[in-house]
Coordinates of C-alpha atoms in Angstrom, one line a residue:
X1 CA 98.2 -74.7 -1.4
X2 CA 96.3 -73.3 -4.4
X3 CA 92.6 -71.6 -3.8
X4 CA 90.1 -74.3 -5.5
X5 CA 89.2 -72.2 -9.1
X6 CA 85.5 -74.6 -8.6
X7 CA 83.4 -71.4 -9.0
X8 CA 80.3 -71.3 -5.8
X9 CA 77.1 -71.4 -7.1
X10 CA 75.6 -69.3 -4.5
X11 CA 72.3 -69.9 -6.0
X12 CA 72.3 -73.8 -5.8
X13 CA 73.1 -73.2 -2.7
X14 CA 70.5 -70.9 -1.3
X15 CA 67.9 -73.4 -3.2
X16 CA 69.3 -76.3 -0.8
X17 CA 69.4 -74.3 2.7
X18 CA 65.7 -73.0 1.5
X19 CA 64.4 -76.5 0.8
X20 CA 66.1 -78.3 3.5
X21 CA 65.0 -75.6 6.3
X22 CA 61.3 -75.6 4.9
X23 CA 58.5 -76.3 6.7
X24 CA 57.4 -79.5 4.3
X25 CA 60.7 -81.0 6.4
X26 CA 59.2 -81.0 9.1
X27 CA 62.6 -79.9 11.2
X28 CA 64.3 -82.8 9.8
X29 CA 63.7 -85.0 13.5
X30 CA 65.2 -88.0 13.2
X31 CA 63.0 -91.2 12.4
X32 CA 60.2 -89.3 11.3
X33 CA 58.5 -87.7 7.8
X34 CA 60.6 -85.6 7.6
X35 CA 63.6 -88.0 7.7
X36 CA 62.2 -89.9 4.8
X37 CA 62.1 -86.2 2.8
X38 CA 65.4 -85.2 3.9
X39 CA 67.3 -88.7 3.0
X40 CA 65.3 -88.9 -0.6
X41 CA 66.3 -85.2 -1.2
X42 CA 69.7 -86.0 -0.6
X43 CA 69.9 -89.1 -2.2
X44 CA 68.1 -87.2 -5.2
X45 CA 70.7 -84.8 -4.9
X46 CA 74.2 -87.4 -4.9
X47 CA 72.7 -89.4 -7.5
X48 CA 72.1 -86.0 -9.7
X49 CA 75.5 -85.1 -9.3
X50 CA 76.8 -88.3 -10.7
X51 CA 78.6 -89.2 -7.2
X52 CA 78.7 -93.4 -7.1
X53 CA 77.4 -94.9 -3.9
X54 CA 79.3 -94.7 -0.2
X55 CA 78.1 -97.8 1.3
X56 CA 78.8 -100.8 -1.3
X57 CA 75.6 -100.1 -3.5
X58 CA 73.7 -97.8 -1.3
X59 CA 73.7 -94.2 -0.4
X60 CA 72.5 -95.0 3.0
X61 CA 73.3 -96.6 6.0
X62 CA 71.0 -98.0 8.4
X63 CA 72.0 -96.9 12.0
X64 CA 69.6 -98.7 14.6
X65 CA 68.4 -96.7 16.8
X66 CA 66.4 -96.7 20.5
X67 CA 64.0 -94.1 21.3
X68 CA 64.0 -94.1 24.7
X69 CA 61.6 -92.1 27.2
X70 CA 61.8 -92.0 30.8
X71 CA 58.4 -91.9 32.5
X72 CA 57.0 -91.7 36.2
X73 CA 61.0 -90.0 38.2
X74 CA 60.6 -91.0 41.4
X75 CA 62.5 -88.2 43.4
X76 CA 66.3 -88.7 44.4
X77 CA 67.0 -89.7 48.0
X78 CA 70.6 -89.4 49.3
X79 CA 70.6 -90.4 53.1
X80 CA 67.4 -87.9 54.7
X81 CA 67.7 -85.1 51.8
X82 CA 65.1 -85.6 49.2
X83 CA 65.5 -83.9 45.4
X84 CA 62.8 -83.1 43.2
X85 CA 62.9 -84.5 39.0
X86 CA 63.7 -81.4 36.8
X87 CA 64.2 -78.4 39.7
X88 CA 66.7 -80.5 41.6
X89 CA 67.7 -83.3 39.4
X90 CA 67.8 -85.1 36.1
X91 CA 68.1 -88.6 35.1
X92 CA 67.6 -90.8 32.3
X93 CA 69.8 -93.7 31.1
X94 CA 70.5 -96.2 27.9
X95 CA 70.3 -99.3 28.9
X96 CA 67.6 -100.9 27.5
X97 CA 65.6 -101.9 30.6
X98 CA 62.1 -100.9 30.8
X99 CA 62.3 -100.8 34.8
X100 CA 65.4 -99.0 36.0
X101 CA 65.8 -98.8 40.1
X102 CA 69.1 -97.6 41.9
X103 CA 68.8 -98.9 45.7
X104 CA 70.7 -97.8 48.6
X105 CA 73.7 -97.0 45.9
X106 CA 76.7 -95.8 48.2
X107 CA 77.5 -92.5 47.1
X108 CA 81.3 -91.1 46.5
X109 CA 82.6 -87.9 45.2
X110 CA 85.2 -88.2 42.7
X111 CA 86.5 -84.5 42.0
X112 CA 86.1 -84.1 38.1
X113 CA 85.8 -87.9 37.4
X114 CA 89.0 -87.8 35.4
X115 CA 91.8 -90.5 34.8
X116 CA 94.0 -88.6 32.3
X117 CA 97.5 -90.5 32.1
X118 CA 98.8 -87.9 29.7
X119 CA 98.6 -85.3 32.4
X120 CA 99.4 -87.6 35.2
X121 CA 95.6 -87.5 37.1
X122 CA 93.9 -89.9 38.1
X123 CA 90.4 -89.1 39.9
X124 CA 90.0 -92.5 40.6
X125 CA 92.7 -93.5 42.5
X126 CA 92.9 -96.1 45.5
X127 CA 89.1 -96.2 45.4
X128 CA 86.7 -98.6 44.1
X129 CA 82.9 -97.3 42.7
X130 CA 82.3 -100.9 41.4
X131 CA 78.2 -100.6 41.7
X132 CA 78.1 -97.1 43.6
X133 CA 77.1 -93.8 42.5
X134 CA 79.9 -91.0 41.9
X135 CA 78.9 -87.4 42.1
X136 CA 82.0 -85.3 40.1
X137 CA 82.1 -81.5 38.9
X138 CA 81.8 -80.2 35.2
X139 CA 84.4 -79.3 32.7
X140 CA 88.1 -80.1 34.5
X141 CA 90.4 -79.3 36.7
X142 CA 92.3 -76.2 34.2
X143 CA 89.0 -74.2 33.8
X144 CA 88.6 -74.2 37.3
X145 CA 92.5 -72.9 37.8
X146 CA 93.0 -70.9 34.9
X147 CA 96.5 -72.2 35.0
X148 CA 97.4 -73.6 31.3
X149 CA 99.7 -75.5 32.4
X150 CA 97.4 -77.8 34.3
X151 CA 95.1 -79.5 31.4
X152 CA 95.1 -76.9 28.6
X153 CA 93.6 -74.1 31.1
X154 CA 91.0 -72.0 30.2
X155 CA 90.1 -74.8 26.9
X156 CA 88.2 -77.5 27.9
X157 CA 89.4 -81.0 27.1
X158 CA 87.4 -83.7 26.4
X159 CA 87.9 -84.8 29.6
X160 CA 85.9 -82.1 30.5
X161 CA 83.0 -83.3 28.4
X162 CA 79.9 -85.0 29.8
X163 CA 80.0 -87.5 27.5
X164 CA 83.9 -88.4 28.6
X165 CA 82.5 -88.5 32.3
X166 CA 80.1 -90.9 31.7
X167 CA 82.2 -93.4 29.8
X168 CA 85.1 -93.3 32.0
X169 CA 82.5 -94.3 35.1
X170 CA 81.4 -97.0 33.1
X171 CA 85.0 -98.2 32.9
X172 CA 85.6 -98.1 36.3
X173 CA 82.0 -100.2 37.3
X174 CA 80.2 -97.3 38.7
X175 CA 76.1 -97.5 38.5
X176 CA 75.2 -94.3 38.5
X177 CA 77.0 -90.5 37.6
X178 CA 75.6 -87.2 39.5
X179 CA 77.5 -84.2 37.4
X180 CA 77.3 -81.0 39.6
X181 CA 76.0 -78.4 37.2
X182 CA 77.2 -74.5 37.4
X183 CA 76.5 -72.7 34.3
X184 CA 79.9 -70.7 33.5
X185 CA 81.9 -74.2 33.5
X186 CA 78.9 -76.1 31.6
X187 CA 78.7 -73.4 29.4
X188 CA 74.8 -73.0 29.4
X189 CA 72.1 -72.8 32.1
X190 CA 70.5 -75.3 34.1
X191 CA 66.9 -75.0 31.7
X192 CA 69.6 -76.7 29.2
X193 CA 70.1 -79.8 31.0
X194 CA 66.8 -80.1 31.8
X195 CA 65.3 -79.6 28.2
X196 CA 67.9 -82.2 27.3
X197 CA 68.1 -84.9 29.5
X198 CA 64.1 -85.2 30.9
X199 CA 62.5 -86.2 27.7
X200 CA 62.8 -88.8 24.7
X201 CA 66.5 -89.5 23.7
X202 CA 68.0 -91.9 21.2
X203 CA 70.4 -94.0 21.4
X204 CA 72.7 -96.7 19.8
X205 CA 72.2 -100.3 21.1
X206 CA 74.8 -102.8 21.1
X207 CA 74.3 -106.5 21.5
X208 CA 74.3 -106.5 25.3
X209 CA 71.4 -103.9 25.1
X210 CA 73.8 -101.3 26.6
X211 CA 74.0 -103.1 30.0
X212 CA 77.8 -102.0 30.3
X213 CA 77.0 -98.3 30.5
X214 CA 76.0 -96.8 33.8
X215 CA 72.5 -97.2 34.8
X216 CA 71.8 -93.7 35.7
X217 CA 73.3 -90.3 33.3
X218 CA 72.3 -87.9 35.7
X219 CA 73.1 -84.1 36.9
X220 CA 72.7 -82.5 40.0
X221 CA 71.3 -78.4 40.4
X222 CA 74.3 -76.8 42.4
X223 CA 71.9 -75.7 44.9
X224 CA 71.3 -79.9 45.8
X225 CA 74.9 -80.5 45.4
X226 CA 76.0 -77.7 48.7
X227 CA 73.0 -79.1 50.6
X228 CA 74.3 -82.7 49.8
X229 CA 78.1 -81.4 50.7
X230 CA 76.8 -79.8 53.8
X231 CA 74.6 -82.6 55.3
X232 CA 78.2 -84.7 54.6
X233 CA 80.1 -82.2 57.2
X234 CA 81.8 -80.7 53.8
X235 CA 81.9 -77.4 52.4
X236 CA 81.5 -77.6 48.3
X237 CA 83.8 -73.9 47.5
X238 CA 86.8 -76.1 49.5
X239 CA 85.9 -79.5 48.1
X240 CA 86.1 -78.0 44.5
X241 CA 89.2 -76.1 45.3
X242 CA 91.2 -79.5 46.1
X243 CA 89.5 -81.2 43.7
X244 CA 91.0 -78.9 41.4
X245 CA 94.9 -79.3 42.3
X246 CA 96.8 -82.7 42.0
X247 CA 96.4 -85.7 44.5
X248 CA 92.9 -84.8 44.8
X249 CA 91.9 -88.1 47.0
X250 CA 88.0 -89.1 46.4
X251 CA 85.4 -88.9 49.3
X252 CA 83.1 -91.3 50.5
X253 CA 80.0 -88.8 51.2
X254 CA 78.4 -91.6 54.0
X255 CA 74.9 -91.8 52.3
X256 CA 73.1 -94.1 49.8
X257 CA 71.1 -92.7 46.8
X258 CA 67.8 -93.8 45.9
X259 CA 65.7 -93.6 42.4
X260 CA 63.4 -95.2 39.9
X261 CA 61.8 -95.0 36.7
X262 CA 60.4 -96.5 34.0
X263 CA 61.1 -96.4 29.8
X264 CA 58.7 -96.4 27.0
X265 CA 61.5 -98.2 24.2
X266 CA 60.9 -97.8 20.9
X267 CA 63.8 -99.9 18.0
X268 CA 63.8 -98.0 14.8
X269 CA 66.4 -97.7 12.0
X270 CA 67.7 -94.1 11.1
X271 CA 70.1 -93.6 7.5
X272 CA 73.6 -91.6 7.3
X273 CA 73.6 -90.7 4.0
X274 CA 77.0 -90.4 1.9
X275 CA 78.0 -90.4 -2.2
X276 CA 81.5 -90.4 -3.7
X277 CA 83.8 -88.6 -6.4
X278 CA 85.7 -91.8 -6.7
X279 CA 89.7 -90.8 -6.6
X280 CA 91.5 -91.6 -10.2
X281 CA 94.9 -93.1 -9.2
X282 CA 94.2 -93.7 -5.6
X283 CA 90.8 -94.2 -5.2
X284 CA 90.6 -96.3 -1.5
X285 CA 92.0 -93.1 0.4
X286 CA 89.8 -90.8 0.9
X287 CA 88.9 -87.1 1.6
X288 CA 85.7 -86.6 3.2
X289 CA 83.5 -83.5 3.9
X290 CA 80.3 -83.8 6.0
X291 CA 77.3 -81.9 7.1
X292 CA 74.5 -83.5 9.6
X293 CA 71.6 -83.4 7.7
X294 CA 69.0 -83.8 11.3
X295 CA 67.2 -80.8 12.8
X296 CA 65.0 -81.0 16.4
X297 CA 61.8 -82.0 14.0
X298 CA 58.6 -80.7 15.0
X299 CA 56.2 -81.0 18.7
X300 CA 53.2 -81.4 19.5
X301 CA 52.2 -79.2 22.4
X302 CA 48.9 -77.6 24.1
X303 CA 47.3 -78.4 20.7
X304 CA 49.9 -76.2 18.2
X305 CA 52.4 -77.7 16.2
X306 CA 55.6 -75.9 16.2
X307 CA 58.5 -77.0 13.5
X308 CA 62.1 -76.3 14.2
X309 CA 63.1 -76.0 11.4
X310 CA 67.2 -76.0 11.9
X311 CA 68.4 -73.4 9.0
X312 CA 71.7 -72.5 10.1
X313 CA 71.9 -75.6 12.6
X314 CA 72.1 -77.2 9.9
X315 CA 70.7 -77.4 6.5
X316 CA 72.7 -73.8 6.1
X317 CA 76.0 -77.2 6.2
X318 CA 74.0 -79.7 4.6
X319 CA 74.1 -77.2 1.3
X320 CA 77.7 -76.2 1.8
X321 CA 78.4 -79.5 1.0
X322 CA 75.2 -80.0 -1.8
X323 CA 77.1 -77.0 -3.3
X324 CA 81.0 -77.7 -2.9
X325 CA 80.1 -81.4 -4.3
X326 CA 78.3 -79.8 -7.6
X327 CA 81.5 -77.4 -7.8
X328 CA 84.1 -80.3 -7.3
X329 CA 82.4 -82.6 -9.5
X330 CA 82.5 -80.1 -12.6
X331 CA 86.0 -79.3 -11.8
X332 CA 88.0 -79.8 -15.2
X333 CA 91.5 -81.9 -13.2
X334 CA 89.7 -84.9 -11.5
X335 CA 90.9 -86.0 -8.2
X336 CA 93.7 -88.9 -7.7
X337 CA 92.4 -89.9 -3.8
X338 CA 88.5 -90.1 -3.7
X339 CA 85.9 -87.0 -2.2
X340 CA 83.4 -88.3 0.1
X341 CA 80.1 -86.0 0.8
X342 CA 78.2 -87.2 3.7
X343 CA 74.9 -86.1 5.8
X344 CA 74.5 -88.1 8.7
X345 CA 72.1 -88.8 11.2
X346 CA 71.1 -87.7 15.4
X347 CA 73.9 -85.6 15.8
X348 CA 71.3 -83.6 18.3
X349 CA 71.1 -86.2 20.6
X350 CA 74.9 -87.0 20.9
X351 CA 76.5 -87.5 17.5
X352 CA 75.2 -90.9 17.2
X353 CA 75.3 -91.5 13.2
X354 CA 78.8 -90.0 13.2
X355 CA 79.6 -92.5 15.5
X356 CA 78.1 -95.7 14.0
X357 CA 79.6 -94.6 10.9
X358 CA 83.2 -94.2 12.7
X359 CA 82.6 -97.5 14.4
X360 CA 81.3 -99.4 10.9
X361 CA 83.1 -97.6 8.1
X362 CA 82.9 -98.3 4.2
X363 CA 87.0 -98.2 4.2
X364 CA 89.2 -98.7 7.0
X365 CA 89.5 -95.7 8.9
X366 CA 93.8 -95.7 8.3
X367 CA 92.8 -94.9 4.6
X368 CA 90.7 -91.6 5.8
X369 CA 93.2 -89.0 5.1
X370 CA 90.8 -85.9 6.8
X371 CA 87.3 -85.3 7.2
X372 CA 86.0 -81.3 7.1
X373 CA 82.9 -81.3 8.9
X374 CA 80.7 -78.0 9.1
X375 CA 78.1 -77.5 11.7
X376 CA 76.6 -73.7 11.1
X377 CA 77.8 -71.6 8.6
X378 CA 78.1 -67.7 8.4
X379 CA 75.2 -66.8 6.0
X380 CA 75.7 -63.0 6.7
X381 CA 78.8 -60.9 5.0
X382 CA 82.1 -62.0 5.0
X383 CA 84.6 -61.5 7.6
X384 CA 88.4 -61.3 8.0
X385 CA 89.2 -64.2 9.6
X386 CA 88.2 -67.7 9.8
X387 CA 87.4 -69.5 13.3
X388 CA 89.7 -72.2 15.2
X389 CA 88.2 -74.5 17.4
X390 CA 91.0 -76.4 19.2
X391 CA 94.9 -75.4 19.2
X392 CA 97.5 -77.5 18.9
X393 CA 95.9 -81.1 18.0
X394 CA 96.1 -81.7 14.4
X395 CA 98.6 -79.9 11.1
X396 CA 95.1 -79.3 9.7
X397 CA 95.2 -76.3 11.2
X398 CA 98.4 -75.3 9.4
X399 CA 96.6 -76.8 6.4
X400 CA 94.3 -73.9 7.4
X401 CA 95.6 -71.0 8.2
X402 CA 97.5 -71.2 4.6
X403 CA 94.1 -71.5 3.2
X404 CA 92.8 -68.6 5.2
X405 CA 96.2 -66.7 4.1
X406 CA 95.5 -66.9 0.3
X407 CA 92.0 -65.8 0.6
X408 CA 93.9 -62.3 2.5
X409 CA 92.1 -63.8 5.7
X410 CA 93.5 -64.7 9.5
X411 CA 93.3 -67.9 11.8
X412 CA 90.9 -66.7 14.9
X413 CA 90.8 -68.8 17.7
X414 CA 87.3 -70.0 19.4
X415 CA 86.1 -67.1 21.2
X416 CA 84.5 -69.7 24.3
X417 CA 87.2 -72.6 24.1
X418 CA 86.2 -73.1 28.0
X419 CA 82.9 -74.7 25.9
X420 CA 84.6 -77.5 24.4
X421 CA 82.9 -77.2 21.3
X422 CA 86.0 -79.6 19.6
X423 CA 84.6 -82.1 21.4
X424 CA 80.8 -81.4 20.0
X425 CA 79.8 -82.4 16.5
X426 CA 80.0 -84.7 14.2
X427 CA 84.1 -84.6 12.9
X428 CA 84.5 -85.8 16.9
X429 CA 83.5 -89.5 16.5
X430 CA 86.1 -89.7 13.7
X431 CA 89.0 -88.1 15.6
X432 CA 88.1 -90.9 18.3
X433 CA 89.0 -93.1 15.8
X434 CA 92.3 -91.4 15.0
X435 CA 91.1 -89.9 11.9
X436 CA 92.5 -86.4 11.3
X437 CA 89.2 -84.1 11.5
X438 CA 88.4 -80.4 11.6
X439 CA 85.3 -78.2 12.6
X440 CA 84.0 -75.1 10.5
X441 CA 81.5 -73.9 12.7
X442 CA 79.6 -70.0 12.8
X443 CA 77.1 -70.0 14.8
X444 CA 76.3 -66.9 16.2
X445 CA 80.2 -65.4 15.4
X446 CA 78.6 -63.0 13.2
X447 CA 74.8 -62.6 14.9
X448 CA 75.2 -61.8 18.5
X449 CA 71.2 -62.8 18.8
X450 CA 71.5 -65.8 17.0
X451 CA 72.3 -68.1 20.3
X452 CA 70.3 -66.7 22.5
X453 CA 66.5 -66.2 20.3
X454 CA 67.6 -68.6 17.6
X455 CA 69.5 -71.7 18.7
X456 CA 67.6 -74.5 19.2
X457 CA 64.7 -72.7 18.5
X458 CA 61.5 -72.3 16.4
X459 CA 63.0 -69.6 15.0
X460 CA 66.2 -70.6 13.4
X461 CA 64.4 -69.8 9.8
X462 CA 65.8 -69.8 6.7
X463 CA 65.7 -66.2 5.8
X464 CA 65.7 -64.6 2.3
X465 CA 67.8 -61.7 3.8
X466 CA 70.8 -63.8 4.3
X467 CA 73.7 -62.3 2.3
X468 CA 75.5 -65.1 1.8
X469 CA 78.8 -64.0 1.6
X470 CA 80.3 -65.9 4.5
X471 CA 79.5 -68.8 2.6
X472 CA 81.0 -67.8 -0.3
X473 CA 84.5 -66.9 1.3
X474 CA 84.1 -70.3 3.5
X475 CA 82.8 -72.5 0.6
X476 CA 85.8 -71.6 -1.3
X477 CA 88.4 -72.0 1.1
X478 CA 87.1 -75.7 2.2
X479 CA 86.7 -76.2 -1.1
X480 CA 90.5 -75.5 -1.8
X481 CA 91.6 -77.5 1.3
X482 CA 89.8 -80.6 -0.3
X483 CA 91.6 -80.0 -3.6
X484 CA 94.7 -79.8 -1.6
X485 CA 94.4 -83.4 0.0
X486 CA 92.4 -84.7 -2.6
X487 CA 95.1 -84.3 -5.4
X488 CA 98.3 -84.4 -3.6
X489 CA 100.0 -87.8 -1.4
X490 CA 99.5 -85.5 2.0
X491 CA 98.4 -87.6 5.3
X492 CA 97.4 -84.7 8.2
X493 CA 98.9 -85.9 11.3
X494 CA 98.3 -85.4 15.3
X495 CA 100.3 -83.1 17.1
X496 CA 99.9 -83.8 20.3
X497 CA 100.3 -87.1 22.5
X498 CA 96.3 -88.3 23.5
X499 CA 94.6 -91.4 23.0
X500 CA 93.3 -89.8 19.1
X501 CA 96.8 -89.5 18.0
X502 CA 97.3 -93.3 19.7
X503 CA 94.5 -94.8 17.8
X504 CA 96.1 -93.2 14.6
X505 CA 99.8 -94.5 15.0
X506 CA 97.8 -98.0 15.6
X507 CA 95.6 -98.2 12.8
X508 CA 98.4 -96.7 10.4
X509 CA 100.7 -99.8 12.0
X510 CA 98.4 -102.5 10.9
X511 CA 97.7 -101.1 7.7
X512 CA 101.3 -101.0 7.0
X513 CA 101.9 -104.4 8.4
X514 CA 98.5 -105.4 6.0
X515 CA 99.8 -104.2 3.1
X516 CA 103.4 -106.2 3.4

């Protein structure tokens, strides 16, 4: 593999991250002003660089969108115990239903909520939830053990993933999903879940109107969940501990739950936003680098306006790849396979452009040889290394650690695997598709403070101190891992057996059969 010899305009891309993270764009919020600036800056942008079109004759894509808001929580009742909304409880959902009631729902704890063929578990077993309400624990069954050979151990799966625990409930018929939250497994405090899950969420809508997903996405304070354990006749620390080892059998907790709400729905249309180097000799496989170009936008509160403005989460992306498409495109070789630069939509609320796009694609996904996504990048001095996030899935991360080698760097492995953050952007509704995929991701790495007065907060600035010279070092080895697939016949592969490297072998079958 050969460094990319592209120079990095580190100016361009300071202009982008300073634009894109200014107050005139209004925090980038999805379906707002300062959507319609951020798409017709980048759009502006694509079209300025000479890349053709993504989406037949269109930049854009529409992605419909609900805005959904859940109004007047009744409180939780399970048998006599009684749980406040927010302190105690949260719950929202995405069906579209304006009235949403859960009544006298028997409730059932399912250990981790888990049916994981590939490692032989299955939470679910010799019970049906058809219609009940299943209470589970966070992350999975090797956090809790530390034992790597039981899941992958201290790294969470996705099966450790919220989002994973829902879905699967769905699939076995069950109306409503209680997660137990403890902040060490979760990987962030209970003022998290609340902030997240008690106000206006989006969400895709499909044309049942969502009724096949469970009616209520909810988590339960730890504190609720012993008093719910005890009042069963059950102790919680030994419950956990069995759910944790094979043959775990679930537990019907003898109590109904209890709860309603209503929804202010709103329909809208949000845009992904994606332009194309097309390839020269093979110009229907392509090699795709992304950056979601949506922020927290701005709220109205107690009369003040504050913006979040998102610099490093993410506009400090969204001009990595502003920047490594104005390198690439004045690159003197052209490309045989085609480059793909892409910004798309609600990745805050639960990577829902990324996965419209996945699910609605301009090419068949068999012909997507990799997609680089970045989500945060270092905008402070360089560093020695480059950051991992998974082990063992994909050869990309071979691809990668040569990369890292040339530029006299190391491979280091996510610092906080137990927080799953594989499973937490953008390049993740892709690898559901089987499409190799690959996170750079920095935030915080080099700015202990950065997560804990910055993330997600009004203070995530663009700042004219920033060095730059992560960005640099990072640009340039993306940049060479592009040139790499782009000009060369190499397909990235899965590693290991899971469903990912299933839908891969499947898609790759029919495009071979397809082009016989």
């Amino acid at each position: 593999m050969k460094l990319n010899n592209a120079p990095i305009d580190l100016g361009v891309y300071r202009e982008h991250a300073k634009t894109l993270a200014s107050d005139e764009f209004e925090g980038r919020g999805p379906l707002s002003k300062g959507e319609e600036k951020t798409v017709s800056y980048l759009v502006a942008q694509y079209k300025k660089l000479g890349l053709k079109p993504a989406f037949g004759e269109s930049y854009t894509q529409a992605v419909p969108l609900a805005k959904i808001t859940p109004n007047n929580m009744s409180a939780l009742t399970i048998g006599d115990l009684t749980f406040k909304a927010g302190a105690e409880f949260t719950a929202r959902t995405q069906r579209i239903a304006k009235d949403y009631s859960l009544n006298s729902s028997d409730v059932i704890f399912v250990g981790y909520g888990i049916n994981a063929p590939e490692y032989n578990w299955n939470d679910y077993a010799g019970i049906d939830v058809k219609g009940k309400t299943v209470v589970m624990l966070v992350n999975d069954p090797g956090f809790a053990s530390k034992d790597p050979a039981l899941f992958q151990g201290n790294a969470m799966t996705y099966y450790g993933r919220w989002t994973y625990k829902y879905e699967e409930a769905a699939r076995q018929g069950a109306e409503a999903v209680f997660i137990v939250h403890e902040t060490m497994p979760a990987g962030y405090g209970w003022g998290v879940v609340e902030n997240s899950n008690s106000n206006t969420k989006f969400s895709l809508v499909d044309e049942e109107n969502n009724a096949s997903q469970v009616g209520v996405m909810g988590w339960l304070h730890l504190n609720a969940a012993r008093q719910l354990f005890e009042k069963a006749g059950l102790d919680y620390g030994e419950l956990k501990d069995k759910a944790s080892k094979p043959g775990f059998i679930p537990i019907e907790l003898k109590a109904k739950a209890s709860l309603s709400f209503t929804n202010t729905i709103e329909h809208a249309e949000s845009q992904n936003v994606a332009g194309i180097l097309e390839g020269t000799t093979k110009p229907d496989e392509w090699v795709m680098l992304h950056a979601h170009w949506d922020h927290l936008g701005k709220v109205e509160k107690n009369g003040q306006t504050t913006i979040y403005n998102g610099a490093v989460d993410n506009a400090s992306g969204v001009a990595g790849v502003l920047t490594l498409a104005d390198a690439l495109t004045k690159a003197e070789k052209r490309f045989s396979r085609t480059l793909m630069f892409s910004a798309f939509t609600a990745e805050e609320t639960g990577l829902l452009g990324a996965d419209f796009f996945a699910n609605n694609p301009p090419i068949s996904t068999s012909k997507m040889v990799a997609f680089l996504n970045i989500d945060g990048m270092n905008v402070n001095d360089g560093v020695d290394y480059i950051l991992q996030y998974g082990e063992g899935y994909l050869s990309i991360e071979d691809d990668l650690a040569n990369a890292a080698a040339l530029q006299g760097r190391t491979v280091k492995m996510d610092p906080r695997p137990q927080n799953g953050l594989f499973f937490r952007s953008d390049h993740f509704a892709l690898a559901k598709q089987g499409v190799p995929s690959i996170l750079f991701m920095s935030l915080g790495d080099t700015d202990p403070s950065f997560i804990t007065k910055r993330y997600h907060k009004a203070d995530d600035d663009y700042l004219p101190s920033w060095t730059l010279g992560g960005v640099e070092q990072d640009l340039s080895l993306i940049g060479s891992m592009l040139t790499y697939y782009a000009r060369g016949d190499v397909w990235p592969y899965w590693k290991r057996e899971s469903d990912f490297k299933a839908k891969r072998l499947q898609s790759l079958s029919e495009r071979e059969t397809s082009a016989k």
